C-alpha atoms as one frame of an Amber mdcrd trajectory, in Angstrom:
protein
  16.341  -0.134  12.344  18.092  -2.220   9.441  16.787  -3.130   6.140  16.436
  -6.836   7.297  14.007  -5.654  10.591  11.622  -4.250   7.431  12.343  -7.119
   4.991  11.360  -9.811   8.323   8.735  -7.738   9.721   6.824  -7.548   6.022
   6.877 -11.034   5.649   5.473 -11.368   8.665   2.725  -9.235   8.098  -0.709
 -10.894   7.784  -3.496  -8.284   7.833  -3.804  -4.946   6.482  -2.999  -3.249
   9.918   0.006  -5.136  10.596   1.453  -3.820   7.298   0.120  -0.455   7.994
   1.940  -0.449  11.564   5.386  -1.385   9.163   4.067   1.462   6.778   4.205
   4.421   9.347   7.179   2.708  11.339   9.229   3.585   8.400   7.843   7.307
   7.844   8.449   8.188  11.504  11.802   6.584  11.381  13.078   8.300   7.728
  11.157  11.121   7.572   9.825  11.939  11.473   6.273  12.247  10.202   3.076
  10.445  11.571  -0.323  10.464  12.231  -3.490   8.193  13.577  -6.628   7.479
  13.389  -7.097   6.377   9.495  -9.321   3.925   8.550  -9.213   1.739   5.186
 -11.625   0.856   2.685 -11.607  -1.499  -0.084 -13.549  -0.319  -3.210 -14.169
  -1.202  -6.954 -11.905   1.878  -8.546 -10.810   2.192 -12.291  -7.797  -0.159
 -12.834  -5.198   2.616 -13.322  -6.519   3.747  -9.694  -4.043   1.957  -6.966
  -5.743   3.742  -4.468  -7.128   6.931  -3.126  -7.023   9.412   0.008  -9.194
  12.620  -0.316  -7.340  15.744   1.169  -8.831  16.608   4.735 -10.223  13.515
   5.073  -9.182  10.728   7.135 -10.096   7.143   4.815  -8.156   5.694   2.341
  -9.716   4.057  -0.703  -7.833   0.891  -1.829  -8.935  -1.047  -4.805  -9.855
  -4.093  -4.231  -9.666  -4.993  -7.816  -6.622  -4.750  -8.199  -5.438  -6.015
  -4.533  -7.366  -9.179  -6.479  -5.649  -9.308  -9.253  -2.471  -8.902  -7.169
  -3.550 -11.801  -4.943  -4.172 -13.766  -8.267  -0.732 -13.599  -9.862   1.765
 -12.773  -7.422   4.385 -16.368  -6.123   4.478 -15.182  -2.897   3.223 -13.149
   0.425   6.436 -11.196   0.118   5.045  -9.830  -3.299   1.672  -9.114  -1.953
   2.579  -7.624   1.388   5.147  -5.203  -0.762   2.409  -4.523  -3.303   0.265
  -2.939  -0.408   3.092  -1.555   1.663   4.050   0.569  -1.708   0.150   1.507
  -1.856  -0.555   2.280   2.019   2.605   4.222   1.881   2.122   6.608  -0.748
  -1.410   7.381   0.557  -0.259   7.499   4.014   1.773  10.497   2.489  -0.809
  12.322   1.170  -2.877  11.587   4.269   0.407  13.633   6.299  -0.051  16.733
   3.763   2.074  15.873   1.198   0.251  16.479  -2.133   2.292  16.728  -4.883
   2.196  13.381  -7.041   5.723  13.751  -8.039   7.538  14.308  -4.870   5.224
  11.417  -3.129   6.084   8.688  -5.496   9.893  10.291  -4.854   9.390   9.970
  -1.136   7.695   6.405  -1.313  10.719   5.345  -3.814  13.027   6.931  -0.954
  11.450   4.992   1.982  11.137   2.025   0.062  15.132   2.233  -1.076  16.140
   3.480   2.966  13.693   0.538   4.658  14.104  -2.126   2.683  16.743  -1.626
  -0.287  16.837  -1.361  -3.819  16.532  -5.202  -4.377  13.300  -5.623  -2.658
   9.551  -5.909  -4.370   8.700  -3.195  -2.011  11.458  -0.562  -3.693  10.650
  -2.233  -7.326   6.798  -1.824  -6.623   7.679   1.879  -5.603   9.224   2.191
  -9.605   7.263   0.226 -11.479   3.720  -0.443  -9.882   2.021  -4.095  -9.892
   0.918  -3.812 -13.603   4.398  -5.884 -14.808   3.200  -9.184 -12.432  -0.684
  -8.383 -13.775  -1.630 -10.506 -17.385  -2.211  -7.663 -19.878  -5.978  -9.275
 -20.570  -6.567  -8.255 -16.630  -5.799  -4.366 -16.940  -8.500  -3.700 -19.568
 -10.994  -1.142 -18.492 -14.258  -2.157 -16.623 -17.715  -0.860 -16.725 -18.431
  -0.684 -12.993 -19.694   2.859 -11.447 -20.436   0.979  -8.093 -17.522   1.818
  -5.812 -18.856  -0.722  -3.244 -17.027   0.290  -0.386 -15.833  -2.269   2.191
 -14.772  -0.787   5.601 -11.871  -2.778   6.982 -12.349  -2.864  10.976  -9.343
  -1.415  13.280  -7.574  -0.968  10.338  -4.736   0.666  12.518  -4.612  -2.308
  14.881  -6.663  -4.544  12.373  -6.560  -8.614  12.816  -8.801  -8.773   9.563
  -7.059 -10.830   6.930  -6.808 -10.362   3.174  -5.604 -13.729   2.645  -8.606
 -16.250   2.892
């Protein structure tokens, strides 16, 4: 599949699942990995925290702080959909067995580059994070031990939308 299938099909995307379908479309296709039955939750984590998957287990933890303050201050669905594309991916990794921090954000840098190319948000987010379109005042630590998880439904085949 070429770079503009991934660049059409993310823009497309308007629900967790749909970008999660695009997520392990690209795995399977670069690297000939997959898996099923995750689910996804959305939870208050420390703002350095992206996201989380817990070895063995079969959730990922997004935070839905920072998927907030994403929504907030990117120009565009493009920017949004690539912010949690770059997130879903590099848990999806761990979620396959890969564990080592340094090789996954290699491998989600790789996928992003082979998917969608080095221009896109999706290969930039994969270098850089979301922190350069986040104000500086937003990314100052919070006092909030409350996780408050929120299960999102069929995440895998999910119509729930993040955009209201």
């Amino acid at each position: 599949m070429s770079q503009s299938y991934f660049r059409e099909r993310l823009d497309e995307c308007g629900n967790f699942g749909d970008v999660f379908e695009l997520v392990k479309r690209a795995v399977k296709i670069i690297l000939g990995h997959e898996r099923a039955g995750l689910m996804l939750y959305l939870g208050n984590l420390p703002i350095q925290v992206g996201a989380f998957h817990q070895i063995g287990s079969n959730g990922i933890v997004m935070n839905k702080r920072l998927l907030n303050l994403m929504l907030k201050s990117s120009n565009s669905i493009t920017e949004v959909n690539s912010f949690i594309f770059s997130i879903l991916l590099h848990e999806y990794l761990h979620s396959l067995g890969y564990v080592d921090e340094t090789q996954v954000r290699r491998l989600v840098y790789e996928i992003s580059r082979g998917a969608f190319g080095t221009d896109h948000p999706v290969t930039r987010m994969a270098v850089n994070g979301p922190f350069p379109k986040i104000p500086p005042s937003e990314l100052q630590p919070r006092n909030n031990a409350d996780l408050e998880l929120e299960l999102i439904k069929d995440f895998e085949r999910s119509n729930q939308s993040y955009i209201s």
